[in-house]
Coordinates of C-alpha atoms in Angstrom, one line a residue:
X1388 CA 0.0 0.0 0.0
X1389 CA 1.4 3.3 -1.0
X1390 CA 1.6 6.3 1.3
X1391 CA -0.7 9.1 0.3
X1392 CA 1.0 12.4 -0.3
X1393 CA -0.7 15.4 1.3
X1394 CA -0.1 18.6 -0.6
X1395 CA 0.3 21.9 1.3
X1396 CA 0.4 25.3 -0.2
X1397 CA 3.3 27.5 0.7
X1398 CA 3.3 31.1 -0.6
X1399 CA 6.3 32.2 -2.6
X1400 CA 8.8 34.4 -1.0
X1401 CA 8.9 38.1 -1.9
X1402 CA 11.9 40.0 -3.0
X1403 CA 13.5 42.1 -0.5
X1404 CA 16.1 44.8 -0.7
X1405 CA 19.4 44.1 -2.4
X1406 CA 17.8 41.4 -4.3
X1407 CA 17.4 39.1 -1.4
X1408 CA 14.5 36.9 -1.1
X1409 CA 12.6 37.4 2.1
X1410 CA 10.5 34.4 3.3
X1411 CA 6.9 34.8 3.9
X1412 CA 5.5 34.5 7.4
X1413 CA 5.2 30.9 8.6
X1414 CA 1.9 29.0 9.3
X1415 CA 1.7 28.1 12.9
X1416 CA -0.4 25.1 12.2
X1417 CA 2.3 23.6 10.0
X1418 CA 4.8 23.8 12.7
X1419 CA 2.5 22.0 15.1
X1420 CA 1.9 19.3 12.6
X1421 CA 5.6 18.8 12.0
X1422 CA 6.2 18.4 15.7
X1423 CA 3.4 15.9 16.4
X1424 CA 3.7 12.2 15.5
X1425 CA 1.4 10.9 12.9
X1426 CA -0.3 7.8 14.2
X1427 CA -1.3 6.8 10.8
X1428 CA 2.3 6.6 9.7
X1429 CA 3.0 4.1 12.6
X1430 CA 0.1 2.0 11.5
X1431 CA 1.1 2.2 7.8
X1432 CA 4.8 1.4 8.5
X1433 CA 4.1 -1.4 11.0
X1434 CA 6.0 -4.7 10.4
X1435 CA 3.3 -7.2 9.4
X1436 CA 5.8 -10.1 9.5
X1437 CA 5.9 -10.0 13.3
X1438 CA 3.8 -12.6 15.2
X1439 CA 0.8 -11.8 17.5
X1440 CA 1.6 -10.0 20.7
X1441 CA 1.2 -11.6 24.1
X1442 CA -1.9 -9.6 24.9
X1443 CA -3.5 -10.4 21.5
X1444 CA -7.1 -11.8 21.8
X1445 CA -7.9 -15.4 20.8
X1446 CA -9.5 -15.8 17.4
X1447 CA -13.3 -16.0 17.5
X1448 CA -15.0 -19.3 17.1
X1449 CA -18.7 -20.3 17.3
X1450 CA -19.9 -21.7 20.7
X1451 CA -20.1 -25.4 21.3
X1452 CA -23.6 -26.2 22.7
X1453 CA -23.1 -30.0 22.8
X1454 CA -20.5 -29.9 25.6
X1455 CA -23.0 -28.4 28.1
X1456 CA -25.7 -30.9 27.0
X1457 CA -23.4 -33.8 27.9
X1458 CA -22.6 -32.4 31.3
X1459 CA -26.3 -32.0 31.9
X1460 CA -27.1 -35.6 30.8
X1461 CA -24.5 -37.0 33.1
X1462 CA -25.7 -35.0 36.1
X1463 CA -29.3 -35.9 35.5
X1464 CA -28.6 -39.7 34.6
X1465 CA -26.5 -40.5 37.7
X1466 CA -29.3 -40.4 40.3
X1467 CA -31.4 -42.7 38.1
X1468 CA -28.7 -45.4 38.3
X1469 CA -28.4 -45.0 42.0
X1470 CA -32.1 -45.3 42.5
X1471 CA -32.2 -48.4 40.3
X1472 CA -29.4 -50.0 42.2
X1473 CA -31.0 -49.2 45.5
X1474 CA -34.3 -50.9 44.3
X1475 CA -32.4 -54.0 43.2
X1476 CA -30.5 -54.3 46.5
X1477 CA -33.7 -53.8 48.4
X1478 CA -35.5 -56.5 46.4
X1479 CA -32.6 -58.9 46.8
X1480 CA -32.7 -58.4 50.6
X1481 CA -36.4 -59.0 50.8
X1482 CA -36.1 -62.2 48.7
X1483 CA -33.2 -63.4 50.9
X1484 CA -35.1 -62.6 54.1
X1485 CA -38.2 -64.5 52.8
X1486 CA -36.0 -67.5 51.9
X1487 CA -34.3 -67.6 55.3
X1488 CA -37.7 -67.2 57.1
X1489 CA -39.1 -70.2 55.1
X1490 CA -36.0 -72.1 56.0
X1491 CA -36.3 -71.5 59.7
X1492 CA -40.0 -72.4 59.6
X1493 CA -39.2 -75.7 57.9
X1494 CA -36.4 -76.5 60.3
X1495 CA -38.7 -75.8 63.3
X1496 CA -41.5 -78.0 61.9
X1497 CA -39.1 -80.9 61.1
X1498 CA -37.7 -80.7 64.6
X1499 CA -41.1 -80.9 66.3
X1500 CA -42.1 -83.8 64.1
X1501 CA -38.9 -85.8 64.9
X1502 CA -39.5 -85.1 68.6
X1503 CA -43.0 -86.6 68.5
X1504 CA -42.1 -89.6 66.3
X1505 CA -39.0 -90.6 68.4
X1506 CA -40.6 -89.7 71.7
X1507 CA -37.7 -87.5 72.7
X1508 CA -37.5 -85.3 75.8
X1509 CA -36.1 -82.4 73.9
X1510 CA -36.5 -81.3 70.3
X1511 CA -33.5 -82.2 68.1
X1512 CA -31.5 -79.6 66.1
X1513 CA -32.3 -79.6 62.4
X1514 CA -30.2 -77.8 59.8
X1515 CA -31.2 -77.7 56.1
X1516 CA -28.4 -77.0 53.7
X1517 CA -28.4 -75.4 50.2
X1518 CA -29.3 -72.0 49.0
X1519 CA -31.9 -70.8 48.0
X1520 CA -34.3 -72.9 50.0
X1521 CA -37.6 -72.0 48.3
X1522 CA -36.3 -73.3 44.9
X1523 CA -35.6 -76.7 46.6
X1524 CA -39.1 -76.8 48.0
X1525 CA -40.5 -75.9 44.6
X1526 CA -38.5 -78.8 43.1
X1527 CA -39.6 -81.1 45.9
X1528 CA -36.0 -82.0 46.9
X1529 CA -33.4 -81.0 49.5
X1530 CA -29.7 -81.0 49.0
X1531 CA -28.8 -82.0 52.6
X1532 CA -30.3 -82.1 56.1
X1533 CA -28.2 -82.4 59.3
X1534 CA -30.0 -83.6 62.5
X1535 CA -28.4 -83.6 66.0
X1536 CA -30.3 -85.5 68.7
X1537 CA -29.0 -85.3 72.3
X1538 CA -29.7 -87.6 75.2
X1539 CA -31.5 -90.6 73.6
X1540 CA -32.5 -93.3 76.2
X1541 CA -31.0 -96.7 75.3
X1542 CA -31.8 -99.3 77.9
X1543 CA -29.5 -98.7 80.9
X1544 CA -27.5 -95.9 79.3
X1545 CA -28.3 -92.7 77.5
X1546 CA -26.8 -92.0 74.1
X1547 CA -25.0 -88.7 74.6
X1548 CA -25.5 -87.5 71.0
X1549 CA -26.6 -88.9 67.7
X1550 CA -25.7 -86.8 64.6
X1551 CA -26.9 -87.7 61.1
X1552 CA -26.5 -86.1 57.7
X1553 CA -28.9 -87.0 54.9
X1554 CA -28.3 -86.4 51.2
X1555 CA -30.6 -86.7 48.2
X1556 CA -33.9 -86.1 49.9
X1557 CA -37.2 -86.2 48.0
X1558 CA -40.1 -84.3 49.6
X1559 CA -43.6 -85.7 49.5
X1560 CA -46.0 -82.7 49.7
X1561 CA -47.6 -79.8 47.9
X1562 CA -45.9 -76.9 49.6
X1563 CA -44.0 -75.7 52.5
X1564 CA -46.9 -76.2 54.9
X1565 CA -48.2 -79.4 53.4
X1566 CA -45.2 -81.7 53.6
X1567 CA -46.3 -85.3 54.4
X1568 CA -43.0 -87.1 54.5
X1569 CA -39.6 -87.5 52.8
X1570 CA -37.5 -90.2 51.2
X1571 CA -33.9 -90.2 52.3
X1572 CA -31.7 -92.0 49.7
X1573 CA -28.5 -91.9 51.7
X1574 CA -27.7 -91.2 55.4
X1575 CA -24.5 -91.3 57.5
X1576 CA -24.0 -90.3 61.1
X1577 CA -22.3 -90.9 64.4
X1578 CA -23.4 -92.2 67.8
X1579 CA -21.6 -91.1 70.9
X1580 CA -21.9 -92.7 74.3
X1581 CA -19.7 -90.6 76.6
X1582 CA -17.9 -92.0 79.7
X1583 CA -19.3 -89.1 81.7
X1584 CA -22.8 -90.3 81.1
X1585 CA -21.8 -94.0 81.8
X1586 CA -20.2 -92.9 85.1
X1587 CA -23.4 -91.1 86.2
X1588 CA -25.9 -93.8 85.1
X1589 CA -24.0 -97.1 85.7
X1590 CA -21.5 -96.1 88.4
X1591 CA -23.7 -94.0 90.7
X1592 CA -20.5 -92.2 91.6
X1593 CA -18.8 -95.5 92.6
X1594 CA -17.7 -96.8 89.2
X1595 CA -15.7 -94.9 86.6
X1596 CA -15.1 -95.9 83.0
X1597 CA -12.1 -95.0 80.7
X1598 CA -10.6 -96.2 77.4
X1599 CA -8.3 -99.2 77.8
X1600 CA -7.4 -100.1 74.3
X1601 CA -8.9 -100.0 70.8
X1602 CA -12.1 -101.8 71.7
X1603 CA -11.9 -102.1 75.5
X1604 CA -13.2 -100.0 78.4
X1605 CA -11.7 -100.3 81.8
X1606 CA -14.0 -99.9 84.8
X1607 CA -12.9 -99.1 88.3
X1608 CA -15.1 -98.7 91.4
X1609 CA -15.7 -99.8 94.9
X1610 CA -17.7 -102.6 96.5
X1611 CA -18.5 -102.9 100.2
X1612 CA -18.6 -106.5 101.3
X1613 CA -18.7 -108.0 104.8
X1614 CA -18.1 -104.6 106.3
X1615 CA -15.0 -103.9 104.2
X1616 CA -14.5 -101.6 101.1
X1617 CA -13.0 -103.5 98.3
X1618 CA -11.5 -102.1 95.1
X1619 CA -13.3 -103.4 92.0
X1620 CA -11.8 -103.6 88.5
X1621 CA -13.1 -105.1 85.3
X1622 CA -12.6 -104.8 81.5
X1623 CA -15.6 -104.4 79.2
X1624 CA -15.0 -105.5 75.6
X1625 CA -17.2 -103.5 73.1
X1626 CA -18.7 -105.3 70.1
X1627 CA -21.6 -105.1 67.7
X1628 CA -24.8 -107.0 68.5
X1629 CA -26.5 -107.5 65.2
X1630 CA -26.8 -104.7 62.7
X1631 CA -28.3 -102.1 65.0
X1632 CA -27.0 -102.9 68.5
X1633 CA -23.9 -102.6 70.7
X1634 CA -23.1 -104.9 73.7
X1635 CA -20.3 -105.6 76.1
X1636 CA -18.4 -108.7 77.3
X1637 CA -17.1 -108.1 80.8
X1638 CA -13.9 -109.9 81.8
X1639 CA -10.8 -109.3 83.9
X1640 CA -12.9 -108.9 87.0
X1641 CA -11.1 -108.7 90.3
X1642 CA -11.6 -107.4 93.9
X1643 CA -8.5 -106.1 95.7
X1644 CA -8.6 -106.7 99.5
X1645 CA -6.1 -103.9 100.3
X1646 CA -2.6 -105.0 99.6
X1647 CA -3.2 -108.4 101.1
X1648 CA -5.0 -110.5 98.5
X1649 CA -6.9 -110.4 95.2
X1650 CA -10.2 -112.2 94.5
X1651 CA -11.3 -113.2 91.0
X1652 CA -14.6 -115.0 90.7
X1653 CA -14.5 -118.3 89.0
X1654 CA -12.9 -121.8 89.2
X1655 CA -10.0 -121.4 86.8
X1656 CA -6.3 -121.6 87.7
X1657 CA -5.9 -117.8 87.8
X1658 CA -9.2 -117.3 89.7
X1659 CA -10.1 -117.5 93.3
X1660 CA -8.3 -115.9 96.3
X1661 CA -4.5 -115.2 95.8
X1662 CA -1.9 -113.4 97.7
X1663 CA -0.4 -110.3 96.2
X1664 CA 3.4 -110.3 95.5
X1665 CA 4.0 -107.9 98.4
X1666 CA 2.0 -110.0 100.7
X1667 CA 3.8 -113.1 99.7
X1668 CA 7.2 -111.5 100.4
X1669 CA 6.1 -110.4 103.8
X1670 CA 4.7 -113.8 104.6
X1671 CA 8.0 -115.5 103.6
X1672 CA 10.0 -113.2 106.0
X1673 CA 7.8 -113.9 109.0
X1674 CA 8.9 -117.3 110.3
X1675 CA 5.9 -118.2 112.4
X1676 CA 3.4 -117.5 109.6
X1677 CA 5.3 -119.3 106.9
X1678 CA 5.7 -122.4 109.2
X1679 CA 2.0 -122.4 109.8
X1680 CA 1.5 -122.4 106.0
X1681 CA 3.9 -125.2 105.4
X1682 CA 2.2 -127.2 108.2
X1683 CA -0.9 -127.7 106.1
X1684 CA -0.5 -130.6 103.7
X1685 CA -3.0 -129.3 101.1
X1686 CA -0.9 -126.1 100.7
X1687 CA 2.4 -128.0 100.4
X1688 CA 0.9 -130.3 97.8
X1689 CA -0.4 -127.3 95.8
X1690 CA 2.9 -125.6 96.0
X1691 CA 4.6 -128.7 94.6
X1692 CA 7.3 -128.8 97.3
X1693 CA 8.5 -132.4 98.3
X1694 CA 7.5 -133.5 101.8
X1695 CA 11.1 -134.2 102.7
X1696 CA 12.2 -130.6 101.8
X1697 CA 9.4 -129.2 103.8
X1698 CA 10.1 -131.4 106.8
X1699 CA 13.8 -130.3 106.8
X1700 CA 12.9 -126.7 106.4
X1701 CA 10.6 -126.8 109.4
X1702 CA 13.5 -128.2 111.5
X1703 CA 16.3 -126.0 110.2
X1704 CA 16.0 -122.2 109.9
X1705 CA 18.7 -121.9 107.3
X1706 CA 17.0 -124.4 105.1
X1707 CA 13.7 -122.6 105.7
X1708 CA 15.2 -119.3 104.6
X1709 CA 16.7 -120.9 101.5
X1710 CA 13.3 -122.4 100.6
X1711 CA 11.1 -119.4 101.2
X1712 CA 13.6 -116.9 99.8
X1713 CA 13.8 -118.6 96.4
X1714 CA 12.1 -116.7 93.5
X1715 CA 10.3 -119.8 92.4
X1716 CA 8.8 -120.3 95.8
X1717 CA 7.5 -116.7 96.0
X1718 CA 6.0 -117.1 92.5
X1719 CA 4.2 -120.3 93.3
X1720 CA 3.0 -118.7 96.6
X1721 CA 1.2 -116.0 94.6
X1722 CA -0.5 -118.5 92.4
X1723 CA -1.9 -120.5 95.3
X1724 CA -5.7 -120.4 95.6
X1725 CA -6.4 -120.0 99.3
X1726 CA -10.2 -120.5 99.2
X1727 CA -10.3 -124.2 100.0
X1728 CA -7.4 -124.1 102.4
X1729 CA -8.7 -121.1 104.2
X1730 CA -12.2 -122.6 104.6
X1731 CA -10.6 -125.9 105.9
X1732 CA -8.3 -124.0 108.3
X1733 CA -10.0 -120.8 109.6
X1734 CA -7.1 -120.1 111.9
X1735 CA -4.8 -119.8 109.0
X1736 CA -7.1 -117.2 107.4
X1737 CA -6.9 -115.2 110.6
X1738 CA -3.1 -115.3 110.6
X1739 CA -3.2 -113.6 107.1
X1740 CA -5.5 -110.9 108.4
X1741 CA -8.7 -112.2 106.7
X1742 CA -11.9 -113.1 108.5
X1743 CA -14.2 -115.9 107.7
X1744 CA -17.2 -113.7 107.0
X1745 CA -15.4 -111.9 104.2
X1746 CA -14.2 -115.2 102.6
X1747 CA -17.8 -116.6 102.8
X1748 CA -19.1 -113.4 101.1
X1749 CA -16.5 -113.7 98.4
X1750 CA -17.3 -117.3 97.6
X1751 CA -21.0 -116.3 97.2
X1752 CA -20.1 -113.5 94.8
X1753 CA -20.6 -114.8 91.2
X1754 CA -19.3 -113.5 87.9
X1755 CA -22.7 -112.4 86.6
X1756 CA -23.3 -110.3 89.7
X1757 CA -20.0 -108.4 89.2
X1758 CA -20.4 -108.2 85.4
X1759 CA -23.9 -106.7 85.8
X1760 CA -22.4 -103.6 87.4
X1761 CA -20.4 -102.9 84.2
X1762 CA -22.4 -104.4 81.3
X1763 CA -24.6 -102.3 79.1
X1764 CA -26.1 -102.5 75.6
X1765 CA -28.2 -100.4 73.3
X1766 CA -29.9 -100.6 69.9
X1767 CA -30.8 -97.9 67.4
X1768 CA -34.5 -97.9 66.4
X1769 CA -35.6 -99.8 63.4
X1770 CA -36.8 -97.6 60.6
X1771 CA -40.3 -98.2 59.1
X1772 CA -38.7 -98.6 55.7
X1773 CA -35.2 -98.9 54.4
X1774 CA -32.0 -100.1 56.1
X1775 CA -30.2 -98.6 59.1
X1776 CA -27.1 -100.3 60.5
X1777 CA -24.1 -99.6 62.8
X1778 CA -20.6 -99.7 61.6
X1779 CA -17.1 -99.1 62.9
X1780 CA -17.5 -99.3 66.7
X1781 CA -14.5 -97.9 68.4
X1782 CA -13.4 -96.6 71.9
X1783 CA -12.0 -93.1 72.1
X1784 CA -10.8 -90.9 75.0
X1785 CA -14.2 -89.3 75.5
X1786 CA -16.4 -92.4 75.1
X1787 CA -17.7 -95.0 72.6
X1788 CA -18.2 -94.0 69.0
X1789 CA -20.1 -95.9 66.3
X1790 CA -20.8 -95.0 62.7
X1791 CA -24.3 -95.2 61.3
X1792 CA -25.3 -95.8 57.7
X1793 CA -28.8 -95.8 56.2
X1794 CA -30.3 -96.1 52.7
X1795 CA -33.9 -95.7 51.4
X1796 CA -35.3 -94.4 54.6
X1797 CA -38.9 -93.3 54.6
X1798 CA -39.8 -90.6 57.1
X1799 CA -43.1 -89.0 58.2
X1800 CA -45.5 -91.6 56.9

């Protein structure tokens, strides 16, 4: 762009004296114009190749109305999602509560029915497995049911606890409140007879039971006989009695008369009245008592000592000490049954510290009378349909355990 040229009129100078040209008077406005800067010149001579200044304004563009609409949609859509989620959670909670209520109702009804059918003193604990429960009822099946029955009377004892878990149960009924019965395809459980209950019911605080091997129970107690308190011991062997019962075989019965003698009922070689090892040693050291023993021919013959040896020992103290101090003699003395000899020689019994009334009472005490204090048995009830049997009877530290198996059990009909 070319710079416009502004023309100004300047009057010509006039001639002065001596031929000199005299300038005209100056225009004051021209002088002011020459002193002032022309802003148009700065604009026209501006370097256009330079970039925009720092304080230059941004170029104009049309407004974007869609961005604001997105923000408004997000703000208005978020509460809808929250409300929907809250409704879903509330509905799920209500459905779950309804399912659990129906489950508790069914467990209570089943517990009451089992109590009536089994004639129990207390209602058993019933736990139905699987979730949800209402879908199982609709399908007329249950995944699993666990029943725990405490304190079941079984003849002389009480079963401490019976626990059973049933699988594959088919329900016979039209709804939750119209269940007529159930078919249990498989059932397994455990029976516990605790030693604490046995002590209370069989021992009457006088006999205690404890484990004494894989299948044996040791019983210890006290028996008052002829005015004396005797320690009573026995072993009860646990075994199955048929498919549904458990019984005991009592053996190893003995009565300890202090540290003097031991009585075992029966007529076998190890049964009868026998001196304890300590009592036999004390007897051999007391010269008067041992001579009284060797003076009875029946005792000498049962000891197997030749008559000549006995006669020499009764006359010579050294020979007597050699005879009675021999280990063989002491062993044979503890194996000697004193019942017949003591009954034939009451004075001999008194020398040992026994009285005739106690010996008479012992001889009248039979094995069944002692065994009856420790023996027990029980049977699980026979189901109306299906099979129910005991398996795997064992003795543990807390009591007697037995496994139960059942198939095809029909309940509630």
